[in-house]
PDB file of C-alpha atoms and ligand atoms in Angstrom:
ATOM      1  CA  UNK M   1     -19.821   2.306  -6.900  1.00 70.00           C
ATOM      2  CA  UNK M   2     -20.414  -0.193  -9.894  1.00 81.00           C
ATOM      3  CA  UNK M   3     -20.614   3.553 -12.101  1.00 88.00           C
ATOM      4  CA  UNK M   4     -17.294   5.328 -10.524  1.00 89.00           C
ATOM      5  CA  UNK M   5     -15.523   2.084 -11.467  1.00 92.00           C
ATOM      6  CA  UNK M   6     -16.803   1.579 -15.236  1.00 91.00           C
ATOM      7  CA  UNK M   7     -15.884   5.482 -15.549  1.00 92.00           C
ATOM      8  CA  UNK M   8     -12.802   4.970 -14.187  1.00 93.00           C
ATOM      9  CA  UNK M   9     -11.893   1.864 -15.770  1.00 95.00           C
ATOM     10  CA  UNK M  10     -12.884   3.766 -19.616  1.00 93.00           C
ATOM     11  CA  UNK M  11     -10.653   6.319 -18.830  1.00 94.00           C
ATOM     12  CA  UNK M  12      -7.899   4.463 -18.163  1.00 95.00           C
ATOM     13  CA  UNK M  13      -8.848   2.435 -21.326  1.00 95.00           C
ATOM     14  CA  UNK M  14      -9.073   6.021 -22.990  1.00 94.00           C
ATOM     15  CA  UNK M  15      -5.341   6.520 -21.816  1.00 94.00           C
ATOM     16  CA  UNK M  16      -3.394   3.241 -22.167  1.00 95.00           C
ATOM     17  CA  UNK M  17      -4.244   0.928 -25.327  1.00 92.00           C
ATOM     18  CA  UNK M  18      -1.828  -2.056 -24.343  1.00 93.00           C
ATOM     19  CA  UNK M  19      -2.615  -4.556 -22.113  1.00 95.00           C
ATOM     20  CA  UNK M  20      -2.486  -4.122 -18.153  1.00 97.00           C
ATOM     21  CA  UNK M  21      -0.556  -5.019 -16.028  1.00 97.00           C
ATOM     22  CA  UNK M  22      -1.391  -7.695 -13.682  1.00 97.00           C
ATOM     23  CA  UNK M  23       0.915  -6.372 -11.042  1.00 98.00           C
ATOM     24  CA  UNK M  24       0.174  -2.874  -9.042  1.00 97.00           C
ATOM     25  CA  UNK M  25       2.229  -1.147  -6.555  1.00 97.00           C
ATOM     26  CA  UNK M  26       1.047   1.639  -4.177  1.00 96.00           C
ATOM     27  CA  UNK M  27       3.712   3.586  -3.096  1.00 93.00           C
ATOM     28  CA  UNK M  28       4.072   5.139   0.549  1.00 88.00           C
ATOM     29  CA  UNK M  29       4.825   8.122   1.670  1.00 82.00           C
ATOM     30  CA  UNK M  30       8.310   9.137   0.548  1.00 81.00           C
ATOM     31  CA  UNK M  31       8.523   6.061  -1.801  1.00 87.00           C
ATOM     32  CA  UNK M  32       7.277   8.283  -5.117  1.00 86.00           C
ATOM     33  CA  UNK M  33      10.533   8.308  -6.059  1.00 88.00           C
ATOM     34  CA  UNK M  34      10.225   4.591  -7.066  1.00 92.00           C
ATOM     35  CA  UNK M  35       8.671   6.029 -10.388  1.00 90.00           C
ATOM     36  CA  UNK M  36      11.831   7.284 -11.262  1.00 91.00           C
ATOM     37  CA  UNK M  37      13.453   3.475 -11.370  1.00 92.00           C
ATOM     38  CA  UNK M  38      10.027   2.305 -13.739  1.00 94.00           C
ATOM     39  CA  UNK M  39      10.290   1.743 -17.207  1.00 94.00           C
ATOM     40  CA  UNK M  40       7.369   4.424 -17.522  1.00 95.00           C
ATOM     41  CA  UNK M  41       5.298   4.127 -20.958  1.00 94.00           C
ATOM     42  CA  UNK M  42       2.690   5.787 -19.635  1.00 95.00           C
ATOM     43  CA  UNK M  43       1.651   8.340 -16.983  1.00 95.00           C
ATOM     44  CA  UNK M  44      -2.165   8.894 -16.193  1.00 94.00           C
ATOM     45  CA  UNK M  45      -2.738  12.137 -13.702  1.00 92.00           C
ATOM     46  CA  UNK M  46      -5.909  10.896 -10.916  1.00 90.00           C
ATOM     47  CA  UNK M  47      -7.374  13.961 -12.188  1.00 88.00           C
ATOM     48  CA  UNK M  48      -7.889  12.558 -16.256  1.00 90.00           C
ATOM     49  CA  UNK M  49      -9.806   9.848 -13.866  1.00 91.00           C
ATOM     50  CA  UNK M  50     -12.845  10.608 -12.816  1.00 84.00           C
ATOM     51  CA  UNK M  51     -14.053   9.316  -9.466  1.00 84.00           C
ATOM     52  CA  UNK M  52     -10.776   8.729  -8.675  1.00 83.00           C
ATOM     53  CA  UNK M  53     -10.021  10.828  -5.233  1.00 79.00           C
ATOM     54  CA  UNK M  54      -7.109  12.575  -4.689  1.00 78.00           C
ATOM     55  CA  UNK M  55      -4.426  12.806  -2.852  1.00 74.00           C
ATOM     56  CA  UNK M  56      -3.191  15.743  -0.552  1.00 75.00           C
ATOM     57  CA  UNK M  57      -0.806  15.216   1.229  1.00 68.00           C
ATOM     58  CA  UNK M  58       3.266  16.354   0.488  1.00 66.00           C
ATOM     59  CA  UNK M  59       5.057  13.570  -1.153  1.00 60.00           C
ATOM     60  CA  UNK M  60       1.704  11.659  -2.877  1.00 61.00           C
ATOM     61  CA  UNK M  61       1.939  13.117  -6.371  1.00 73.00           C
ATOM     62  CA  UNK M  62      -1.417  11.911  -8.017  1.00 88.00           C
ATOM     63  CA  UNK M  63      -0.399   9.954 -10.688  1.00 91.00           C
ATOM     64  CA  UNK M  64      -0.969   6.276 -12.110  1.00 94.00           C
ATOM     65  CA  UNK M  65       2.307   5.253 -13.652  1.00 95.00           C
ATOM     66  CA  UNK M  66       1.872   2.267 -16.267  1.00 97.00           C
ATOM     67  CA  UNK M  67       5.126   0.439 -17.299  1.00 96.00           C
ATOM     68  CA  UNK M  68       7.809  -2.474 -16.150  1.00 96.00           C
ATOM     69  CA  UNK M  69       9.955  -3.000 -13.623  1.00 95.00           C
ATOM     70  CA  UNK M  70      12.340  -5.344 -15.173  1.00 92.00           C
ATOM     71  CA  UNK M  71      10.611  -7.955 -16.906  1.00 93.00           C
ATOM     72  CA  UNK M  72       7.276  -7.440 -15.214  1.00 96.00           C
ATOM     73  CA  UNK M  73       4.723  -5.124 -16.583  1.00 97.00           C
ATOM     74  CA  UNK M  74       3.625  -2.786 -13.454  1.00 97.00           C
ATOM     75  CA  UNK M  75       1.017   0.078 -13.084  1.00 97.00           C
ATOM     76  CA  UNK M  76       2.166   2.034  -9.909  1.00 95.00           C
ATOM     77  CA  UNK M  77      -0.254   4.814  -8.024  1.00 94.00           C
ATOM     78  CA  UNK M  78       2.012   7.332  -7.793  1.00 91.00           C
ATOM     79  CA  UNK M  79       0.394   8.936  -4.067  1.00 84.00           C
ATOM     80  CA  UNK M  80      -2.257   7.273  -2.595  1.00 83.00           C
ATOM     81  CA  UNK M  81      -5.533   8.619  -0.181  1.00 84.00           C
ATOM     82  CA  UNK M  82      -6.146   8.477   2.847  1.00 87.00           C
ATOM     83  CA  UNK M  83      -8.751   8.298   5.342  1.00 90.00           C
ATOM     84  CA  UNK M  84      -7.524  11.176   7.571  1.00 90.00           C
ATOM     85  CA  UNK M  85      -8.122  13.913   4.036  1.00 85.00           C
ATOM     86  CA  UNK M  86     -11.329  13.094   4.315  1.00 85.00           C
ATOM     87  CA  UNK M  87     -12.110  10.796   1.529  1.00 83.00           C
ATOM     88  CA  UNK M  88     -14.467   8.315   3.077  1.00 83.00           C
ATOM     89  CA  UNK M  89     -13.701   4.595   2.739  1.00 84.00           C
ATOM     90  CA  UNK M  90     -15.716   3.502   0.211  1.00 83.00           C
ATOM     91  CA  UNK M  91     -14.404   5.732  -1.979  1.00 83.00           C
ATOM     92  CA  UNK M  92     -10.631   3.956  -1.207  1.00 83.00           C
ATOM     93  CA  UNK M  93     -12.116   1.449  -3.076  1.00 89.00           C
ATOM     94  CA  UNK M  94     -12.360   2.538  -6.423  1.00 91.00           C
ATOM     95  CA  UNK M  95      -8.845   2.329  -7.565  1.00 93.00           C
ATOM     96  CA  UNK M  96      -8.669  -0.884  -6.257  1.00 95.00           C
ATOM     97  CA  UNK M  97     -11.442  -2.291  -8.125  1.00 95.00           C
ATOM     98  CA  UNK M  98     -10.531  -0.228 -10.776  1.00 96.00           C
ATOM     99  CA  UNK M  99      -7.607  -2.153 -11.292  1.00 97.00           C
ATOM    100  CA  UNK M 100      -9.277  -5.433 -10.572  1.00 97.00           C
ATOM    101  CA  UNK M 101     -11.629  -4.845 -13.506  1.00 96.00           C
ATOM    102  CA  UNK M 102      -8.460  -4.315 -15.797  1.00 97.00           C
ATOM    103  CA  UNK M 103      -7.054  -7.618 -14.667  1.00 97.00           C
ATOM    104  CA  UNK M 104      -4.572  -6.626 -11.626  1.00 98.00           C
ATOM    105  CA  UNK M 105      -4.064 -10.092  -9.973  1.00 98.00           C
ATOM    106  CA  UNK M 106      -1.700  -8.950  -6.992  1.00 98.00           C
ATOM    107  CA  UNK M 107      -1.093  -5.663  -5.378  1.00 98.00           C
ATOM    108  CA  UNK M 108       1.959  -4.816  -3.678  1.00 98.00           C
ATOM    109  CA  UNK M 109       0.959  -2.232  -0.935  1.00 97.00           C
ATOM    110  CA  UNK M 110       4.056  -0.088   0.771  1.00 96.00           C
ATOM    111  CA  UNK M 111       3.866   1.930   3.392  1.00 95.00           C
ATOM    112  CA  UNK M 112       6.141   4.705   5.996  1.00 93.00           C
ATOM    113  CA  UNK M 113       5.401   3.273   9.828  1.00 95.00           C
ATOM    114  CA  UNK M 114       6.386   3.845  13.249  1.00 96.00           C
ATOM    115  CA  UNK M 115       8.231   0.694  14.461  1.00 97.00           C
ATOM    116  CA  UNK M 116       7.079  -0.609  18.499  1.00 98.00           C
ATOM    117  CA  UNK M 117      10.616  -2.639  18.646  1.00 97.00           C
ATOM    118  CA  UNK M 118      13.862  -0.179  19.493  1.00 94.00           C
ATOM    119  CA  UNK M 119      15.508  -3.150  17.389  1.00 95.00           C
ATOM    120  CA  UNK M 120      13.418  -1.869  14.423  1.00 96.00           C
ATOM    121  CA  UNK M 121      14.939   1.338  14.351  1.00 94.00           C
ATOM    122  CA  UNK M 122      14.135   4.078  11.530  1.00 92.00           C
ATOM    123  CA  UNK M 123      15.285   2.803   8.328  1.00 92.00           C
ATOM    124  CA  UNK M 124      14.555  -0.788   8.548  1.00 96.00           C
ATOM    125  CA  UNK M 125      11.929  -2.676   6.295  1.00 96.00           C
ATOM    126  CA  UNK M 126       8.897  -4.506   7.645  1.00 98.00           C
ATOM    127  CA  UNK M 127       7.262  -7.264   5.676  1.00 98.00           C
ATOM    128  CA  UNK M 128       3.609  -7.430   6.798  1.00 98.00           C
ATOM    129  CA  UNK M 129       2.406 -10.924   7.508  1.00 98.00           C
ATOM    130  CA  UNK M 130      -1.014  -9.187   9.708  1.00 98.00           C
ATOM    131  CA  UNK M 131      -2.549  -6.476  10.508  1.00 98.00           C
ATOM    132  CA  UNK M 132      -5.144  -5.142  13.095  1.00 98.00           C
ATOM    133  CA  UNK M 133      -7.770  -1.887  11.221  1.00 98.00           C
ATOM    134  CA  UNK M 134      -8.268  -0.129  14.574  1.00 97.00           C
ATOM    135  CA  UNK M 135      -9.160   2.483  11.971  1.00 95.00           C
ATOM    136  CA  UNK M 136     -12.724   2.697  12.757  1.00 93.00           C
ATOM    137  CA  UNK M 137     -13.473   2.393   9.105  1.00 94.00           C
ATOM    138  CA  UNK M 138     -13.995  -0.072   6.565  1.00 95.00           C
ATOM    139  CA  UNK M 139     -14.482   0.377   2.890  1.00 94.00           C
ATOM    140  CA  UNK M 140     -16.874  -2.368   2.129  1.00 95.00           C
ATOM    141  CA  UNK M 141     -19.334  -1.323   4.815  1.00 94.00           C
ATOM    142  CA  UNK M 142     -22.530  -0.838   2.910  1.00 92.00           C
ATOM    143  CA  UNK M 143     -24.435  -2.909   0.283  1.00 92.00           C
ATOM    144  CA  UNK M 144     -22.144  -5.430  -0.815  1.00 94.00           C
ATOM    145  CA  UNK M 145     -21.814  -5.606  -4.615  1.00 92.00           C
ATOM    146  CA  UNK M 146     -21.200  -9.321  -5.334  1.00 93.00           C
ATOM    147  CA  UNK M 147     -19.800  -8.619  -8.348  1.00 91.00           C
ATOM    148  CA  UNK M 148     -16.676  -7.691  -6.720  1.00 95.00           C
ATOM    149  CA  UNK M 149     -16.533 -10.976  -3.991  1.00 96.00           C
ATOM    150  CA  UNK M 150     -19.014 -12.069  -1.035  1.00 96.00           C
ATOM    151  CA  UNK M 151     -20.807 -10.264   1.868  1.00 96.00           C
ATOM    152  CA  UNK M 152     -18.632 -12.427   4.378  1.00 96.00           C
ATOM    153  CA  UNK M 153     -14.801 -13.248   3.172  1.00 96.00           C
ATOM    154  CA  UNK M 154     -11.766 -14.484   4.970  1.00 96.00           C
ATOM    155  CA  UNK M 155      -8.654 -13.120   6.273  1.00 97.00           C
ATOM    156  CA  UNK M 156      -6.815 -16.133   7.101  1.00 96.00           C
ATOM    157  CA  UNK M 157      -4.286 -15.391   4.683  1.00 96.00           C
ATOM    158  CA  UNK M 158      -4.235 -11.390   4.343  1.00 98.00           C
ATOM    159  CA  UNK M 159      -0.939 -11.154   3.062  1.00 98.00           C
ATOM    160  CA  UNK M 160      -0.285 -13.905   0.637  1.00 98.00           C
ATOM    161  CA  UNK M 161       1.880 -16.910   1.918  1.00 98.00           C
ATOM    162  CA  UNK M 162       3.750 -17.664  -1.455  1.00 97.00           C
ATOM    163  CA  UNK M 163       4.741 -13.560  -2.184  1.00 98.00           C
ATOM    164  CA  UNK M 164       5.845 -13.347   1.437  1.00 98.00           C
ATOM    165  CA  UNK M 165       8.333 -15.864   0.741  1.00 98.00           C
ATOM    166  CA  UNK M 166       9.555 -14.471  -2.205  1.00 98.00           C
ATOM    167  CA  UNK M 167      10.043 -11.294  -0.269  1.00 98.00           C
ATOM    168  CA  UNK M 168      12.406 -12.760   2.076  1.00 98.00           C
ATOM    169  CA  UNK M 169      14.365 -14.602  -0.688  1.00 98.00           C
ATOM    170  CA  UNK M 170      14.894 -11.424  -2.445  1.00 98.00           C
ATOM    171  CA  UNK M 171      15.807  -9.776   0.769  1.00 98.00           C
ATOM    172  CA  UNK M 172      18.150 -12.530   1.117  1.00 98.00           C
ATOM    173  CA  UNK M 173      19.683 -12.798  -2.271  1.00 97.00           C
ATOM    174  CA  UNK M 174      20.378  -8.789  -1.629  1.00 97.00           C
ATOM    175  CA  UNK M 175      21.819  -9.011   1.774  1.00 97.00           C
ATOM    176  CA  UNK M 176      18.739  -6.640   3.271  1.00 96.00           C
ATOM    177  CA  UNK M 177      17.829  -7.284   6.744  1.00 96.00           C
ATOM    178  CA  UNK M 178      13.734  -7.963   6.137  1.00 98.00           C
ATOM    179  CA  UNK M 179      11.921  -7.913   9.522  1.00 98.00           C
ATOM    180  CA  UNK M 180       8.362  -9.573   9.554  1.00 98.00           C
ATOM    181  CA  UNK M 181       5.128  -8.555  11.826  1.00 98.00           C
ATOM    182  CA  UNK M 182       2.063  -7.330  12.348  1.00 98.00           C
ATOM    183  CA  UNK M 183       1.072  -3.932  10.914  1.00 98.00           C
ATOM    184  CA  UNK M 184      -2.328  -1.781  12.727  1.00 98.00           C
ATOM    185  CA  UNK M 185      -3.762   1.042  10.677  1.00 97.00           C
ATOM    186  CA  UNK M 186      -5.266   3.910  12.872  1.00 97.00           C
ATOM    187  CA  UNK M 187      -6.964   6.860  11.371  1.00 94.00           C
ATOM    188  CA  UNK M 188      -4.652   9.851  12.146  1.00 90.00           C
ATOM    189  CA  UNK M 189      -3.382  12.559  11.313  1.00 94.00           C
ATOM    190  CA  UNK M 190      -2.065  12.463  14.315  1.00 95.00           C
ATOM    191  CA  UNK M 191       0.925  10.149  15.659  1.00 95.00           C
ATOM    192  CA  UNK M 192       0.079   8.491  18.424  1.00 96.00           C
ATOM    193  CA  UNK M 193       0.720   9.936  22.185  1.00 96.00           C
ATOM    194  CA  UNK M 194       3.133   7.314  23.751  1.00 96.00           C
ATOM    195  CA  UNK M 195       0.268   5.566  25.681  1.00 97.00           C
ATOM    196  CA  UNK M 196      -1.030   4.735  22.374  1.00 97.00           C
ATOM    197  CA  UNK M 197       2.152   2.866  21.453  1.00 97.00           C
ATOM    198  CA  UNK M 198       2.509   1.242  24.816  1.00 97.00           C
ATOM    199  CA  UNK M 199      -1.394   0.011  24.296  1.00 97.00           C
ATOM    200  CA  UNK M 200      -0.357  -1.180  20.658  1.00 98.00           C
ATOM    201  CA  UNK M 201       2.976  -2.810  21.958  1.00 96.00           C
ATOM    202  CA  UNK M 202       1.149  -4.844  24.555  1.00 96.00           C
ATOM    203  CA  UNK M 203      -1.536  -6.244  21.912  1.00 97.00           C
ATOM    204  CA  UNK M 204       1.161  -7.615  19.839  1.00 96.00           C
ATOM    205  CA  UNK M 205       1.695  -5.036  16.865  1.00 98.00           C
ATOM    206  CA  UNK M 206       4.947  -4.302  15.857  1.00 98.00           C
ATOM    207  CA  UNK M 207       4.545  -1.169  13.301  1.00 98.00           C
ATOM    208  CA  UNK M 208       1.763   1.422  13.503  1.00 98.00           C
ATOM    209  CA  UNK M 209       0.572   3.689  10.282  1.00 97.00           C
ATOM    210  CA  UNK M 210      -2.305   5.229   8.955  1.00 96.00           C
ATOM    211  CA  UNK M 211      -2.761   3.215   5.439  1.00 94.00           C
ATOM    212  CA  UNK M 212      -2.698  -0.012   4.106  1.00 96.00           C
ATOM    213  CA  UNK M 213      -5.644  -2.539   5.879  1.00 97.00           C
ATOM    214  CA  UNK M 214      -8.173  -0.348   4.017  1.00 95.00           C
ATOM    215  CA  UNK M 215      -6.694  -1.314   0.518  1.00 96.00           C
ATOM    216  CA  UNK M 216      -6.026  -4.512   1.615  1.00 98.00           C
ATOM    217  CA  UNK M 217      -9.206  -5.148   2.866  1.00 97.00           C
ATOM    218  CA  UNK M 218     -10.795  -4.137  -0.441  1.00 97.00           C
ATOM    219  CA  UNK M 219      -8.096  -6.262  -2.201  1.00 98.00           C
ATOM    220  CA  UNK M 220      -8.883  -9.397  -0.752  1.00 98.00           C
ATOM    221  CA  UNK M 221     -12.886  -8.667  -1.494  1.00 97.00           C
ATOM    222  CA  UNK M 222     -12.195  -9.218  -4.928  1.00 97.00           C
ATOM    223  CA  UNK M 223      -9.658 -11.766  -4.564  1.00 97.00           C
ATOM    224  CA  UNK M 224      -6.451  -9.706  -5.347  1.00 98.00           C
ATOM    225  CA  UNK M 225      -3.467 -10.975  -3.459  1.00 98.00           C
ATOM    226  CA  UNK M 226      -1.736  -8.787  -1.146  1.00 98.00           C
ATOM    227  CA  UNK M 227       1.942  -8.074  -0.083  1.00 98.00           C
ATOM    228  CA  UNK M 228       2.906  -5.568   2.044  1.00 98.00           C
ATOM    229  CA  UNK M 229       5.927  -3.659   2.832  1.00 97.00           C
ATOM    230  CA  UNK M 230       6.818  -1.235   5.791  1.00 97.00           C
ATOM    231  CA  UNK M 231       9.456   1.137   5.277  1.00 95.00           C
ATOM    232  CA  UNK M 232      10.205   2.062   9.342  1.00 95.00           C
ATOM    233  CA  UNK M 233      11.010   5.942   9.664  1.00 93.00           C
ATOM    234  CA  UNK M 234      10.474   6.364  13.356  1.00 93.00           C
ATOM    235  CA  UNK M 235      10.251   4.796  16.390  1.00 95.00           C
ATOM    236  CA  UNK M 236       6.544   5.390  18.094  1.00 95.00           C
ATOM    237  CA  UNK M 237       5.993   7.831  19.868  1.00 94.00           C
ATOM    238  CA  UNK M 238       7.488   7.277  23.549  1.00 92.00           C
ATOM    239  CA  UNK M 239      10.213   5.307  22.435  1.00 91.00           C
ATOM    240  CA  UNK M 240      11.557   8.037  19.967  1.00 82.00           C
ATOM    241  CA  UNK M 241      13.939  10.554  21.304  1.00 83.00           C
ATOM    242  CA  UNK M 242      12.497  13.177  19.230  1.00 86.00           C
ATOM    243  CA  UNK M 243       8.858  14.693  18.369  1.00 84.00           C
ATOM    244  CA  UNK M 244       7.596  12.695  15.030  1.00 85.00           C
ATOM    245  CA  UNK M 245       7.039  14.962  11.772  1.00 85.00           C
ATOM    246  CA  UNK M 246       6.104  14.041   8.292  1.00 86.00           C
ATOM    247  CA  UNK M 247       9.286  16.116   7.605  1.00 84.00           C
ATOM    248  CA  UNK M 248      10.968  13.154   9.478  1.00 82.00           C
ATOM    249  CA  UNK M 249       8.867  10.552   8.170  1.00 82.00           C
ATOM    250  CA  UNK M 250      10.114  11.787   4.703  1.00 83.00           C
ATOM    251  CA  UNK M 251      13.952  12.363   5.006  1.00 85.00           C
ATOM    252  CA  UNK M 252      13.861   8.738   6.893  1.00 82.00           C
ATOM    253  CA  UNK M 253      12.125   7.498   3.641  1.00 80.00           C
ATOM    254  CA  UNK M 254      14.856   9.473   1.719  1.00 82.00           C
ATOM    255  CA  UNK M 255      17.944   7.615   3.193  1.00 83.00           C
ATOM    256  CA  UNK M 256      16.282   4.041   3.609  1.00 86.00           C
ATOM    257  CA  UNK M 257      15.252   4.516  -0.333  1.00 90.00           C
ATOM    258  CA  UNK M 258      17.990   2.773  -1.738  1.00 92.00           C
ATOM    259  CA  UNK M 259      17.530  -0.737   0.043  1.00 94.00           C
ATOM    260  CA  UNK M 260      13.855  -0.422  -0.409  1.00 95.00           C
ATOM    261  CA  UNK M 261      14.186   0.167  -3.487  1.00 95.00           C
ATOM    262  CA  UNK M 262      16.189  -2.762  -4.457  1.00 96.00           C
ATOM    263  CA  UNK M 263      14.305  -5.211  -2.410  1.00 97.00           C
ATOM    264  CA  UNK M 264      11.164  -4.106  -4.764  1.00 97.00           C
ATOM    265  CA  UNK M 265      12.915  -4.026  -7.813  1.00 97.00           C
ATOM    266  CA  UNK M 266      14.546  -7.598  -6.967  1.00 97.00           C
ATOM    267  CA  UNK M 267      10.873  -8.860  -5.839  1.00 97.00           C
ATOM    268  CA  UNK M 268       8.966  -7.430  -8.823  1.00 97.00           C
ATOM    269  CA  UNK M 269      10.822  -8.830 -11.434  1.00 95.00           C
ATOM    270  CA  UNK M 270      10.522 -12.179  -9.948  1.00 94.00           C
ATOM    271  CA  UNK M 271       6.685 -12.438  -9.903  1.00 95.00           C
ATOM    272  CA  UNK M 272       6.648 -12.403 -14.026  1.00 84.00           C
ATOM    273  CA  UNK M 273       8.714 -15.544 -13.590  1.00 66.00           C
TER     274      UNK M 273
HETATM  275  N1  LIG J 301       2.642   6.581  13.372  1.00 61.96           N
HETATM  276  C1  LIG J 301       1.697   6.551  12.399  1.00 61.96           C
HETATM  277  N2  LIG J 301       1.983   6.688  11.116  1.00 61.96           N
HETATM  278  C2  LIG J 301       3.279   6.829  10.771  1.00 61.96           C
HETATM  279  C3  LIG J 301       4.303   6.861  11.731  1.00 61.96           C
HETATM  280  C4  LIG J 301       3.962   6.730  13.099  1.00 61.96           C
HETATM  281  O1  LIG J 301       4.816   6.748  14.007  1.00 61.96           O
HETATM  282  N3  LIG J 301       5.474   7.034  11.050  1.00 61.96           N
HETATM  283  C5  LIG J 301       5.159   7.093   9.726  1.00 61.96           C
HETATM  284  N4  LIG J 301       3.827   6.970   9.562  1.00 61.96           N
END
């Protein structure tokens, strides 16, 4: 692992001379189009990186953007892996550490999720204070390499208390209705069958994906702080009037981009201050 990161971390070097960032975004499913609002200076493709897996999945393009959103310098992963293409866990660990190596000190992590609350309809945004990994998986299983953090860490405070609030004050100062709660990864690719959701409803989650706690989890290792953002695009299964799709999952994305958008924009350029 120590290897896949030093390779990874000289070609980035390789690629982008100034200094970076010490803010990184991974962008959700749909969300890619977030590059568009960057101040880009510099786009690295995953595959100029070695070790770096990548993504397959419609709407993940592959690429590290490197810039600023307002007055804060960002690098962005353009598309992000998963567990369900097969890329095993430990290997979701590399960009993460990656970017701790070149100084990241907090990662915003977004995500498209299926919201448990008919109040939470598609198109509302989910700050994540929690989560459950009823994933299965966990990227640090393994030796643990304590140059990266301990064998045993906590999780107290997954999501960190002081960017949470500054999520709902730029949620506030833009009018945006922010909803807060507990986020559970499961593995996929499949939604969930409606028993699923009524399982995850009665243990207390309140939006369901296949992402996220595996980054986080890897994050908080090496003592990156986390945020984390939900953009809802369905209700669960059960509670939805329709079948789910990633076709849905990505026009939902589509029209709830703007206010998403806004609220990251707004939040971003506050954590240089
Ligand atoms: N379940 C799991 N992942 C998802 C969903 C869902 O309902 N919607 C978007 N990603």
């Amino acid at each position: 692992m120590t290897q896949e990161v030093d390779r990874s971390v000289s070609a980035i070097k390789a690629a982008y001379k100034g200094d970076f960032p010490k803010v990184a975004l991974i962008l959700g499913s749909g969300l890619g189009k977030f590059g568009d609002i960057m101040d880009i200076d510099t786009i690295i493709s995953y595959d100029q990186i070695p070790d770096f897996p990548q993504p397959t999945v419609a709407g993940h393009a592959g690429r590290l953007l490197i810039g600023k959103v307002g007055k804060t310098p960002l690098v962005c992963m353009q598309g992000r892996m998963h567990l369900y293409e097969g890329h095993p866990a430990d290997k979701l660990a590399i960009s993460i550490r990656t970017f701790k190596r070149l100084g990241v000190e907090k990662l915003i992590i977004t995500n498209a999720a299926g919201s448990l609350h008919l109040d939470m309809p598609a198109g509302s945004i989910m700050r994540i204070d929690d989560h459950v990994n009823m994933s299965g998986h966990n990227p640090l299983i393994g030796l643990n390499d304590d140059n990266f953090g301990p064998r045993f860490f906590d999780m107290t405070e997954a999501y960190d208390p002081d960017m949470r609030d500054k999520l709902a004050h730029s949620a506030k100062a833009l009018n945006i209705h922010l909803h807060s709660g507990v986020y559970v990864q499961l593995t996929g690719p499949n939604f969930e069958t409606p028993a699923e959701i009524r399982m995850l409803g009665k243990l207390g989650i309140d939006a369901v994906g296949m992402s996220t706690v595996q980054e986080c989890l890897v994050a908080r290792h090496c003592g990156i702080a986390v945020a984390g953002v939900s953009l809802i695009t369905n209700l669960g299964a059960g509670l939805s009037p329709t079948p789910l799709s990633h076709e849905e999952t990505l026009t939902e994305a589509e029209k709830a981009f703007g206010d998403i958008s806004r609220l990251l924009v707004h939040f971003i350029d506050g954590l240089s201050a």
